[in-house]
Coordinates of N, CA and C in Angstrom, one line a residue:
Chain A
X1 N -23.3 -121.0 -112.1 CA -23.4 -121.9 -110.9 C -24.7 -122.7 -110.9
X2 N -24.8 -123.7 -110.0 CA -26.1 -124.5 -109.7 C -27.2 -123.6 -109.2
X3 N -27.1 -122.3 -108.5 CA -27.9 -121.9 -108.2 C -27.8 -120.5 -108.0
X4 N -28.4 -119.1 -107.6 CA -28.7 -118.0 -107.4 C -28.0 -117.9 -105.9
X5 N -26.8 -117.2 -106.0 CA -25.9 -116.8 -104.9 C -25.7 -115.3 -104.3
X6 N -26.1 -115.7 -102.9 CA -26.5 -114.1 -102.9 C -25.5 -113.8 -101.5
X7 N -24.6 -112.8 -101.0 CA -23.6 -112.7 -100.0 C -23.3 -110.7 -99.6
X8 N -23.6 -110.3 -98.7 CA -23.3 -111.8 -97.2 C -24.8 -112.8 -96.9
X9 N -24.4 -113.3 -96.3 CA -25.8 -113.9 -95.9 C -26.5 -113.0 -94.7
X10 N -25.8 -112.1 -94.2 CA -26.3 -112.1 -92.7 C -25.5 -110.3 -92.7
X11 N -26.0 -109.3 -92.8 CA -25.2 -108.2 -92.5 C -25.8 -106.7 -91.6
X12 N -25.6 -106.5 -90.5 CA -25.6 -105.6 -89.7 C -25.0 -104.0 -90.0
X13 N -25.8 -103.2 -89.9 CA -25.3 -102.0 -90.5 C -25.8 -100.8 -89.4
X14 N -25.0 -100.1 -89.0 CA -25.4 -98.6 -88.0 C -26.3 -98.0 -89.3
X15 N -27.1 -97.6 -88.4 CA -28.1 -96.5 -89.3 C -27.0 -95.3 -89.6
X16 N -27.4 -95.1 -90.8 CA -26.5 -94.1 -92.0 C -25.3 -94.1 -92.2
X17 N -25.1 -95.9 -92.2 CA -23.8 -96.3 -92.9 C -24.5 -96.9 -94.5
X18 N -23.7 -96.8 -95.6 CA -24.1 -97.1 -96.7 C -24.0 -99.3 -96.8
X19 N -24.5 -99.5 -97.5 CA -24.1 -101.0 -97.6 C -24.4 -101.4 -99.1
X20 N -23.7 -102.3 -99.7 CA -23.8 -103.2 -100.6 C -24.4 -104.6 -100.2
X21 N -25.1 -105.3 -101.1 CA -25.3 -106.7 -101.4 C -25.4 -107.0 -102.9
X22 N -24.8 -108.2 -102.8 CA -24.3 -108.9 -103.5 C -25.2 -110.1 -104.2
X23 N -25.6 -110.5 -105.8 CA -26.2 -111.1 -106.4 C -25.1 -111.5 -107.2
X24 N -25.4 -113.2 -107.2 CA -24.9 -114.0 -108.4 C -25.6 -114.7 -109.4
X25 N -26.2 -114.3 -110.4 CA -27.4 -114.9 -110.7 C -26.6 -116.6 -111.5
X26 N -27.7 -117.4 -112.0 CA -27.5 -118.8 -112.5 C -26.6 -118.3 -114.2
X27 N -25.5 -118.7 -114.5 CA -24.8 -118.2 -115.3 C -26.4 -118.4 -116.5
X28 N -26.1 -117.6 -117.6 CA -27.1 -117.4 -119.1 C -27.9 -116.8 -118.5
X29 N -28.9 -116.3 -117.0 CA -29.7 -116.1 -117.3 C -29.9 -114.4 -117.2
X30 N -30.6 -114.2 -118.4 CA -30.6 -112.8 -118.4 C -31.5 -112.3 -117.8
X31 N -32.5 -112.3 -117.0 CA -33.2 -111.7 -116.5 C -32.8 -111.6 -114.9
X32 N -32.6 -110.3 -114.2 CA -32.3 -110.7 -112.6 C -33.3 -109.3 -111.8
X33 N -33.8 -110.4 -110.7 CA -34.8 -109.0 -110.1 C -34.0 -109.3 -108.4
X34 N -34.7 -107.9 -108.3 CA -34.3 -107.8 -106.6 C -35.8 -107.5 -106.1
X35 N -36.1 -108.4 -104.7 CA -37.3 -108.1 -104.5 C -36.4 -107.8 -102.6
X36 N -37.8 -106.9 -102.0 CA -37.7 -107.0 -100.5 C -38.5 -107.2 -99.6
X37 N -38.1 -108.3 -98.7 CA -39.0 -109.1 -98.0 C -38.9 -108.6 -96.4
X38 N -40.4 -107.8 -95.7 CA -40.3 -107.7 -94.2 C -40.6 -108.9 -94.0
X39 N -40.2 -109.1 -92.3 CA -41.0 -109.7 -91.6 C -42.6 -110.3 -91.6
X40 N -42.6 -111.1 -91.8 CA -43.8 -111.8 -92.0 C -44.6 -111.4 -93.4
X41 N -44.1 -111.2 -94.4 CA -44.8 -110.4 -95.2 C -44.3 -111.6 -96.6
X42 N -45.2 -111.1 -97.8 CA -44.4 -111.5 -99.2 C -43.6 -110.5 -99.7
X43 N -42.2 -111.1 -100.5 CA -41.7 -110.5 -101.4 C -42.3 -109.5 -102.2
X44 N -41.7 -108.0 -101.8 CA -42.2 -107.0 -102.5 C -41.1 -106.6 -103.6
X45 N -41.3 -106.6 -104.9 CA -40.6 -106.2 -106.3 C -40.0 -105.0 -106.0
X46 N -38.5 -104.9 -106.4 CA -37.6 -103.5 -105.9 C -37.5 -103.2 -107.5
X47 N -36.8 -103.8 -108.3 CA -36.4 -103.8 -109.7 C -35.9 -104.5 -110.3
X48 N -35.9 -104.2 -111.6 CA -36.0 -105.6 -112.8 C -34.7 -105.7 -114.1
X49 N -33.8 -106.1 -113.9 CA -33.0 -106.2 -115.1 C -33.0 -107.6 -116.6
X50 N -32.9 -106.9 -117.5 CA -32.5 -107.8 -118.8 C -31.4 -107.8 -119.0
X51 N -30.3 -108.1 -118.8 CA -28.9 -108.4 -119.1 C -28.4 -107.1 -118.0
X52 N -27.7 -106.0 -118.9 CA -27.2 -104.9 -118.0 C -27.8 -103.3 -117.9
X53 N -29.8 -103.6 -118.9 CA -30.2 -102.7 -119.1 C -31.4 -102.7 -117.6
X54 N -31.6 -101.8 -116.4 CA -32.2 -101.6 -115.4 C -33.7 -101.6 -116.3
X55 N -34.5 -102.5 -116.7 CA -35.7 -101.7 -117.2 C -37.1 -101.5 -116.5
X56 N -37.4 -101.7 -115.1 CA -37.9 -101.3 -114.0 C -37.0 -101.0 -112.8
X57 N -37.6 -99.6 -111.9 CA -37.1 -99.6 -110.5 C -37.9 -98.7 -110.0
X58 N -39.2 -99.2 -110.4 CA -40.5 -98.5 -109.5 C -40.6 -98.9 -108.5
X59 N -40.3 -100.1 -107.8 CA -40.4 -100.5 -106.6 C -39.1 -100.1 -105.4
X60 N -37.8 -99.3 -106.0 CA -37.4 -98.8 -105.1 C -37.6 -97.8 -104.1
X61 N -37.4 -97.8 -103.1 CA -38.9 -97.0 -102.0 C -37.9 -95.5 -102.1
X62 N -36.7 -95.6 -102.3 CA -36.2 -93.8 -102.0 C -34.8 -94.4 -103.1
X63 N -34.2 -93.0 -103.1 CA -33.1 -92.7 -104.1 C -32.0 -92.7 -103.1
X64 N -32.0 -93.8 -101.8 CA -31.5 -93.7 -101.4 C -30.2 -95.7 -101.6
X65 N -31.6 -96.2 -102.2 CA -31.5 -97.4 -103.2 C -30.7 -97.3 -104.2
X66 N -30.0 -98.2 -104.7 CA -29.6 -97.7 -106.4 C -29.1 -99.4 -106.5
X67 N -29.1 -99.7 -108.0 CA -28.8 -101.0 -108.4 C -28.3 -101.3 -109.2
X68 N -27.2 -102.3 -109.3 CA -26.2 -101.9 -111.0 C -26.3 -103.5 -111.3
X69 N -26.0 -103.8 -112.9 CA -25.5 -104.9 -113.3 C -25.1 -104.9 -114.3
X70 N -23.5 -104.1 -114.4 CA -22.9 -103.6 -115.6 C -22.3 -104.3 -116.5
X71 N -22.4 -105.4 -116.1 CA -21.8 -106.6 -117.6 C -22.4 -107.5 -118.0
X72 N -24.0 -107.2 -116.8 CA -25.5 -108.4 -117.2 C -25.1 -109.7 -116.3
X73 N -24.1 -109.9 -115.8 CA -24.3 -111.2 -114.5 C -24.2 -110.9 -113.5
X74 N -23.3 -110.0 -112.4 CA -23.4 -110.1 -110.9 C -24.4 -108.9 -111.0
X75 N -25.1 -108.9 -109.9 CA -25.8 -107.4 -109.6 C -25.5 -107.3 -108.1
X76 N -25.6 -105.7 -107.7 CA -25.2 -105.1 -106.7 C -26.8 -104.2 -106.4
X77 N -26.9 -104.3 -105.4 CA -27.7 -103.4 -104.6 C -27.2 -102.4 -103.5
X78 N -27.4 -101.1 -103.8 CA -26.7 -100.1 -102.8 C -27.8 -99.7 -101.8
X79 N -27.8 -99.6 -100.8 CA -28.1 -98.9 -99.8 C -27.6 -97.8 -99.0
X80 N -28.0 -96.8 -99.1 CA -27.0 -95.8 -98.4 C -27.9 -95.1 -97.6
X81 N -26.9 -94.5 -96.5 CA -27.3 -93.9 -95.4 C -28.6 -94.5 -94.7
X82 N -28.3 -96.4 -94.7 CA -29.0 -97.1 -93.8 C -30.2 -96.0 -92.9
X83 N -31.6 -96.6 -93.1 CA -32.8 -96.6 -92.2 C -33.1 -97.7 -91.3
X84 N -33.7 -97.7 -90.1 CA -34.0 -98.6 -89.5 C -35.6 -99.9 -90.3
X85 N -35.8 -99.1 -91.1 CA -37.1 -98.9 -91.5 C -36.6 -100.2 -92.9
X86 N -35.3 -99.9 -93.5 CA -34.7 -100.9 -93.9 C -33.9 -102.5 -93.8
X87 N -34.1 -102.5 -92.7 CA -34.2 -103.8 -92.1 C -35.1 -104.6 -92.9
X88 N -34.6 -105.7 -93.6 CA -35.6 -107.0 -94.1 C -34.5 -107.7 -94.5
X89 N -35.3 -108.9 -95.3 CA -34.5 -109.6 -96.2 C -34.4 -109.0 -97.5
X90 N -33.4 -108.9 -98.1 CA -33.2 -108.9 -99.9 C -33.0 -109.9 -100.3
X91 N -34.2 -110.3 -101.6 CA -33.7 -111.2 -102.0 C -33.4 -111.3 -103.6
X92 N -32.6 -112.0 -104.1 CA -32.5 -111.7 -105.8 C -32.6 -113.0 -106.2
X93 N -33.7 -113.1 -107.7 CA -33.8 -114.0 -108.1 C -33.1 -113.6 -110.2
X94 N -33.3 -114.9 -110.8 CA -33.2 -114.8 -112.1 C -33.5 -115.9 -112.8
X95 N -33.5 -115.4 -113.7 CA -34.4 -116.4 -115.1 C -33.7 -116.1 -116.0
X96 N -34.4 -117.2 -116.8 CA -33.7 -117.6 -118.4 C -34.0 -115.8 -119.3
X97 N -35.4 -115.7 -118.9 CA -36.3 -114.4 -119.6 C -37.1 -113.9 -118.6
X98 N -37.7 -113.1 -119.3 CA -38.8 -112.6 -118.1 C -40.1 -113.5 -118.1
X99 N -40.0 -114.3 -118.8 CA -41.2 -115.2 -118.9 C -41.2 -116.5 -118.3
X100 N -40.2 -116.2 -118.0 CA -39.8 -118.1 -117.6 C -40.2 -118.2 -116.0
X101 N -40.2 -118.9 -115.1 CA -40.1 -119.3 -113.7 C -38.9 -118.7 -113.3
X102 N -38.7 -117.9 -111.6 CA -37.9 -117.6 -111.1 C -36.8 -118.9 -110.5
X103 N -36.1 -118.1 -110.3 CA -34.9 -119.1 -109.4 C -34.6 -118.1 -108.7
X104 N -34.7 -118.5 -106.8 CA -34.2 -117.0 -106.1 C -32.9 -117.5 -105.3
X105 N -32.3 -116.7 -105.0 CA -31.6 -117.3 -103.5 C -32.1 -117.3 -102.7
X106 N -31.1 -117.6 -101.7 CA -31.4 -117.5 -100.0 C -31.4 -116.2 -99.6
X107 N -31.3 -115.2 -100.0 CA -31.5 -113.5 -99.6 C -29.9 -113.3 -98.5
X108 N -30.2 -111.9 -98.0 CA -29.4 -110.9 -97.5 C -30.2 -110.4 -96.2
X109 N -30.4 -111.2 -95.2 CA -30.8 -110.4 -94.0 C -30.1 -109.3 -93.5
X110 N -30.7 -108.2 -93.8 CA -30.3 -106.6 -93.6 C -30.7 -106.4 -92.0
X111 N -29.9 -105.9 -91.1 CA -30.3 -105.8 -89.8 C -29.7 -104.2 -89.5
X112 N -30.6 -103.0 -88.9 CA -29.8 -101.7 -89.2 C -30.0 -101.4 -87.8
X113 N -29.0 -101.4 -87.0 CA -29.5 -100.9 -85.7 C -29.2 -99.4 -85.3
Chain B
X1 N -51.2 -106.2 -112.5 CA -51.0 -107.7 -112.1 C -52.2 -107.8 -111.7
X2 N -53.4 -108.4 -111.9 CA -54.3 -109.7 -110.8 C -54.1 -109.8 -109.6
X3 N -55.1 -109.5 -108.7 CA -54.6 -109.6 -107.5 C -55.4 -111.1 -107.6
X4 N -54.6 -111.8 -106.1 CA -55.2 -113.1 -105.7 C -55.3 -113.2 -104.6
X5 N -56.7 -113.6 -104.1 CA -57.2 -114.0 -102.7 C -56.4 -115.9 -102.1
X6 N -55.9 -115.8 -100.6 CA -55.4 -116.9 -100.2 C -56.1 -116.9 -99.1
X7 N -56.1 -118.1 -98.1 CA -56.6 -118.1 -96.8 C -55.2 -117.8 -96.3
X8 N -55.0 -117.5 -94.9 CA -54.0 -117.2 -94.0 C -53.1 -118.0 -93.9
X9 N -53.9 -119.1 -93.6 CA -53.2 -120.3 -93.1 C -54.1 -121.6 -93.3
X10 N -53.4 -122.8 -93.0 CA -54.0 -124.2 -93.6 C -53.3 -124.8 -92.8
X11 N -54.1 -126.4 -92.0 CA -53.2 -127.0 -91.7 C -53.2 -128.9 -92.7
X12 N -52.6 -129.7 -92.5 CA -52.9 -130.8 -93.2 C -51.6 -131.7 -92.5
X13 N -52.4 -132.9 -92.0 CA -51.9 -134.4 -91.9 C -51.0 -134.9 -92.8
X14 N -49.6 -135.4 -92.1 CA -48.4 -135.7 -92.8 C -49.5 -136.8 -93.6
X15 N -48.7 -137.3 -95.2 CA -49.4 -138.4 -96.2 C -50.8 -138.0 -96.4
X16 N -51.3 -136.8 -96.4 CA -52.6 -137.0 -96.9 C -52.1 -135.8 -98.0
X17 N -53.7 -135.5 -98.5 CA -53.3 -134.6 -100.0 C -53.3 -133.1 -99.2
X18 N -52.3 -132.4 -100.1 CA -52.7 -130.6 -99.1 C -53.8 -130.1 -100.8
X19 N -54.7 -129.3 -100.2 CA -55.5 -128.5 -101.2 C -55.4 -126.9 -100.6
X20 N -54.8 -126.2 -101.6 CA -54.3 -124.7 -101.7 C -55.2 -124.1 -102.0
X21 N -56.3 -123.5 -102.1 CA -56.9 -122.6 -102.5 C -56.3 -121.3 -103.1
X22 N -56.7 -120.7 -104.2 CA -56.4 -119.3 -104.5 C -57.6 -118.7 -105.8
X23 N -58.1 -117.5 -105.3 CA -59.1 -116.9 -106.0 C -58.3 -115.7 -106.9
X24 N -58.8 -115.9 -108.0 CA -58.1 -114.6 -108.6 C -59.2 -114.4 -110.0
X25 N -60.3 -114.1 -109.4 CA -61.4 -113.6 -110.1 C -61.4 -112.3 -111.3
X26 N -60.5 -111.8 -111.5 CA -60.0 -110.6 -112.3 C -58.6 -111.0 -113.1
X27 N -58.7 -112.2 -113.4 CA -57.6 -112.6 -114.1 C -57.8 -112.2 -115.5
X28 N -57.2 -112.3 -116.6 CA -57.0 -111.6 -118.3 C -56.7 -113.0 -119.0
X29 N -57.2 -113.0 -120.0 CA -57.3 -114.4 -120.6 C -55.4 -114.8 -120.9
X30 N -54.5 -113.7 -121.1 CA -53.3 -114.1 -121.1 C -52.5 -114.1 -119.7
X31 N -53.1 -114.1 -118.5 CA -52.5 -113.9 -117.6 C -52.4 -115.6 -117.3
X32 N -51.1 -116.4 -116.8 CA -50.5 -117.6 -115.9 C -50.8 -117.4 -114.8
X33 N -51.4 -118.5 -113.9 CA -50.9 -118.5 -112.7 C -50.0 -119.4 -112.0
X34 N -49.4 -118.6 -111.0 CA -48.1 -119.2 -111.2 C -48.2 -119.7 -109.3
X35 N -47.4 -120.6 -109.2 CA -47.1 -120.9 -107.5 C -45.8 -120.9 -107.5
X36 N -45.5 -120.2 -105.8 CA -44.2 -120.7 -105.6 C -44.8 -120.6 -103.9
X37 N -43.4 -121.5 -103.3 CA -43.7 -121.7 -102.0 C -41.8 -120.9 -101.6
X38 N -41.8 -120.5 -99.8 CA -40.7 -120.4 -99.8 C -40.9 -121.2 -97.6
X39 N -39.8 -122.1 -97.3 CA -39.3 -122.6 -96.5 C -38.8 -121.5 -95.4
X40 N -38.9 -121.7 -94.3 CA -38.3 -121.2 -93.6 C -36.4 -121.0 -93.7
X41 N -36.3 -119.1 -93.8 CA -35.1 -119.2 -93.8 C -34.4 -119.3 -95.2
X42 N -35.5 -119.7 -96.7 CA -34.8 -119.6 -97.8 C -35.7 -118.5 -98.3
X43 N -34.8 -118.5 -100.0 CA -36.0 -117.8 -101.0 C -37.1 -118.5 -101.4
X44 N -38.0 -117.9 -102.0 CA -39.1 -119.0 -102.8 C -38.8 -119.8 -103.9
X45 N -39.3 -120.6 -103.8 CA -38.7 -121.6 -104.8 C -40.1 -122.1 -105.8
X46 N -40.0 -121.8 -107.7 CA -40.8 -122.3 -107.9 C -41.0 -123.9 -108.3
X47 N -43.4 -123.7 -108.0 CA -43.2 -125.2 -108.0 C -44.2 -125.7 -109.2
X48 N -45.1 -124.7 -109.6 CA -46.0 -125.2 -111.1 C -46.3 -124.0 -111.7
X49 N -47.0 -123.6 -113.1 CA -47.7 -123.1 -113.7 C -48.9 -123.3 -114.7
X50 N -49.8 -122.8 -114.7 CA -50.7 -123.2 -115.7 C -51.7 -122.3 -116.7
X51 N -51.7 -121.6 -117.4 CA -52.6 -120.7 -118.4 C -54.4 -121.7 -117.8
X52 N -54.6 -122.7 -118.9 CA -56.0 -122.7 -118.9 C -56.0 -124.3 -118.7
X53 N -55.2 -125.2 -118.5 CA -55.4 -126.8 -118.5 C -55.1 -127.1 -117.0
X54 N -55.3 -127.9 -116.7 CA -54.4 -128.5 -115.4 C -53.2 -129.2 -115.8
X55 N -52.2 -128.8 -115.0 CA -50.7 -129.1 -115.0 C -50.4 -129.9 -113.7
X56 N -49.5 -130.8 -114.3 CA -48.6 -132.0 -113.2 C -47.2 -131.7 -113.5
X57 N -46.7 -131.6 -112.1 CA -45.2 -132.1 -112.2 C -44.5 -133.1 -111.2
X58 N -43.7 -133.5 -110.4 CA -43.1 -134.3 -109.7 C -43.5 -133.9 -108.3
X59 N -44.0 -132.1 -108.4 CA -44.1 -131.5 -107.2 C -45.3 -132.1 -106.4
X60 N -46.0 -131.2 -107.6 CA -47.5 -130.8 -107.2 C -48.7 -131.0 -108.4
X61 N -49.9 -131.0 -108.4 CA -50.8 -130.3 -109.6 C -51.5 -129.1 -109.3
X62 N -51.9 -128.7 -110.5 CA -52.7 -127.8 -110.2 C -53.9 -127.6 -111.4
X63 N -55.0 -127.2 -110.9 CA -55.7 -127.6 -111.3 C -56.7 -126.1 -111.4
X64 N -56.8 -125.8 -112.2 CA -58.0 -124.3 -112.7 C -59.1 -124.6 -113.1
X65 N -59.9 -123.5 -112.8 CA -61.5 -123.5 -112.9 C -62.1 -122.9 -114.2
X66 N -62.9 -123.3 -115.4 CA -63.0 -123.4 -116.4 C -63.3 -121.8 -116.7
X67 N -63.4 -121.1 -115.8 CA -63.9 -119.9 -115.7 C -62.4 -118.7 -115.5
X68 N -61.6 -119.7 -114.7 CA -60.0 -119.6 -114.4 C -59.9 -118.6 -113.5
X69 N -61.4 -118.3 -112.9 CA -61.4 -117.3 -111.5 C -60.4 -118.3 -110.4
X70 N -60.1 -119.1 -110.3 CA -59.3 -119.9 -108.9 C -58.8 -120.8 -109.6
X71 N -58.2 -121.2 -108.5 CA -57.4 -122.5 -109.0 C -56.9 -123.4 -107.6
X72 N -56.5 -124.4 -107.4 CA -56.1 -125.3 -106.4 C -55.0 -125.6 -106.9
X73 N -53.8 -125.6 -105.5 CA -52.4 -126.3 -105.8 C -53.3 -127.7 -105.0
X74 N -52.3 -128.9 -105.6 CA -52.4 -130.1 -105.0 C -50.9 -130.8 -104.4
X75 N -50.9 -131.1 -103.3 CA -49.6 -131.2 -103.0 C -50.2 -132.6 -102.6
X76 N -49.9 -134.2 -103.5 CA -50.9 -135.8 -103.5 C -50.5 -136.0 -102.1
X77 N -49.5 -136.2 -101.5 CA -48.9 -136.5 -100.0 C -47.9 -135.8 -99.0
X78 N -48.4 -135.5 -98.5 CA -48.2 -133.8 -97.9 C -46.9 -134.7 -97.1
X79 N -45.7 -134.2 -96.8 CA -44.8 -134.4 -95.9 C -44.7 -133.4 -94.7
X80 N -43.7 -133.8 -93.7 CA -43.6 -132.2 -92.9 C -42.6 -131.2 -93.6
X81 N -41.3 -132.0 -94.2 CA -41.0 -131.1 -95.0 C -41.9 -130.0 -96.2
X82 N -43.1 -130.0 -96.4 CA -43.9 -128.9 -96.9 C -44.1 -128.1 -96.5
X83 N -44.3 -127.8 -94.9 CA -44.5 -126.8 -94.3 C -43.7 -125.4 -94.6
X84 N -44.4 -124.8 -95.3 CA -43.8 -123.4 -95.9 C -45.4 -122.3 -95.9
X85 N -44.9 -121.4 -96.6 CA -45.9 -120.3 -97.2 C -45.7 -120.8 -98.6
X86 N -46.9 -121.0 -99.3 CA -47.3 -120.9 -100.5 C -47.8 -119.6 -101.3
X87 N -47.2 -119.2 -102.2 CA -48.0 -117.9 -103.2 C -48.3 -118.5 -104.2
X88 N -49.9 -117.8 -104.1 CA -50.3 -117.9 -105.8 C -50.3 -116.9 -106.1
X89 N -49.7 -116.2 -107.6 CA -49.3 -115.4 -108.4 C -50.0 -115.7 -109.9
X90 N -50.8 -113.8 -110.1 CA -50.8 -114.1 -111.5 C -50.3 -113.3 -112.5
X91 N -50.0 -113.5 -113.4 CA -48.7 -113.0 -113.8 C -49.1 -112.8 -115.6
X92 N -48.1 -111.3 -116.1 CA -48.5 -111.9 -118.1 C -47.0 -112.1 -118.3
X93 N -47.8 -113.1 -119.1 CA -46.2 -113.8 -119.6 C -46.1 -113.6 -121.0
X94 N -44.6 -112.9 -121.3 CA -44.1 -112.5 -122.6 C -45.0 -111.4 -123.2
X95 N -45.8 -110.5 -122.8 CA -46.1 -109.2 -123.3 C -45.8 -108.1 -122.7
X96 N -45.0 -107.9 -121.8 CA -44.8 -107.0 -120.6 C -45.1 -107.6 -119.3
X97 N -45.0 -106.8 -118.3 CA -45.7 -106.8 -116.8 C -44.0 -107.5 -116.0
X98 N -42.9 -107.2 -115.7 CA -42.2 -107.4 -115.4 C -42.4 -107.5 -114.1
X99 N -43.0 -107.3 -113.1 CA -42.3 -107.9 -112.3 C -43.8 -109.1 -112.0
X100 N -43.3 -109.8 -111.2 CA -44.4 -110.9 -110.5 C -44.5 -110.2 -109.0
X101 N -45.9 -110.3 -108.4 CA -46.6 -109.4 -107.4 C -46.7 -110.6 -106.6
X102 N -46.0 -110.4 -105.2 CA -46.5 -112.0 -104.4 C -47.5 -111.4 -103.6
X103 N -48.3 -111.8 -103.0 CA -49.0 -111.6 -101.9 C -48.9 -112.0 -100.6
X104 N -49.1 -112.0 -99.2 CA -49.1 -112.2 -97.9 C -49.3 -114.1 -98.2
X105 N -49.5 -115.2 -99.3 CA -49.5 -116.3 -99.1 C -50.5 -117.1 -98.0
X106 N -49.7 -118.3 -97.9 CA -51.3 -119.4 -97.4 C -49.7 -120.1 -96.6
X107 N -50.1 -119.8 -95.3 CA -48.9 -120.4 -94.5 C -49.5 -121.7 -94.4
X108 N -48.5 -123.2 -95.1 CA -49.1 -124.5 -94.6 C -48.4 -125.1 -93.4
X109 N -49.4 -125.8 -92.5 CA -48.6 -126.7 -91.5 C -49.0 -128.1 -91.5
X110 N -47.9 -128.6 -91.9 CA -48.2 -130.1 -91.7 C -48.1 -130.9 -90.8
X111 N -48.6 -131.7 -90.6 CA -48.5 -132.1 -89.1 C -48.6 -133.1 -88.8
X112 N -47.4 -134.3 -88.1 CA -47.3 -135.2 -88.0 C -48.3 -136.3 -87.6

């Protein structure tokens, strides 16, 4: 696609319901990160893929996170057993390489009440 | 990663030039620095890079200090559509260091 597609746009979750979001990275490009953005803050790095190999996820905060991209294009971010504390934007970006310039979407505003 | 120093915030007059400041005094001779800005309500979008020259694009320039402790984004005629958060990022490119580290940014307001 033209650009880095990320859905839902907008998702509400009861604390300690599990949730998915959804990454479409720019078709070829093999590199896709997930970063997580509070309120007023910069994008903080969650984890890092090369096609369908995870090869960072130091930045996920608990093992309550998990993140797949089993065929190297869509990626999935799990969240389970929602925290309030989880509440931000997700956002996923991707590149040609890890070397190149990002391309991000528009993110996943996570709202956990 | 290099960390990089920003001011908070900046303001600048629609059509004149914006000047970004960013310090990153602890940079590694193969480390880029890199900009991106993000708009209210999107992701960040990138907008230059440069190792050790000054770089132009359609965007912006940017321009580094021979020392490559800082560097200035140039934005030649600032519209209101600029008004975003700017990050400067520094980054190694193609030896490792996977992810890019943003920092709290340089909130610009442009102002009619």
């Amino acid at each position: 696609g033209a650009g880095v597609s990320q859905s839902p746009r907008y998702k509400v979750a009861k604390r300690g319901q599990d949730v998915a979001l959804r990454c479409d990275p720019i078709s070829g490009h093999v590199s896709l990160f997930w970063y997580q953005q509070a309120l007023g803050q910069g994008p903080e790095f969650l984890t890092y893929f090369q096609n369908e190999a995870q090869l960072d996820k130091s930045g996920l905060p608990s093992d309550r996170f998990f993140a797949e991209r089993p065929e190297g294009s869509v990626s999935t971010l799990k969240i389970q057993r929602t925290q309030q504390e989880d509440s931000a934007v997700y956002l996923c970006a991707s590149s040609l390489a890890r070397d190149r310039q990002y391309t991000f979407g528009s993110g996943t505003r996570l709202t956990v009440v | 990663d290099a960390k990089t120093t920003q001011p908070t915030s900046m303001d600048c007059a629609e059509g004149r030039a914006a000047n970004l400041p960013c310090n990153h005094s602890t940079i590694s001779g193969n480390e880029y620095v890199y900009w991106y800005r993000q708009i209210h309500s999107q992701g960040p979008q990138y907008i230059i890079h440069g190792l050790k020259n000054n770089e132009t694009n359609e965007m912006a320039s940017l321009i580094i200090t021979e020392d490559r402790k800082s560097s200035t984004l140039i934005l030649p005629h600032a519209t209101l559509r600029d008004t975003a958060v700017y990050y400067c990022i520094v980054r190694v490119d193609g030896t490792g260091g996977f992810k890019t580290i943003f920092g709290a940014g340089t909130r610009l307001f442009v102002k009619a």
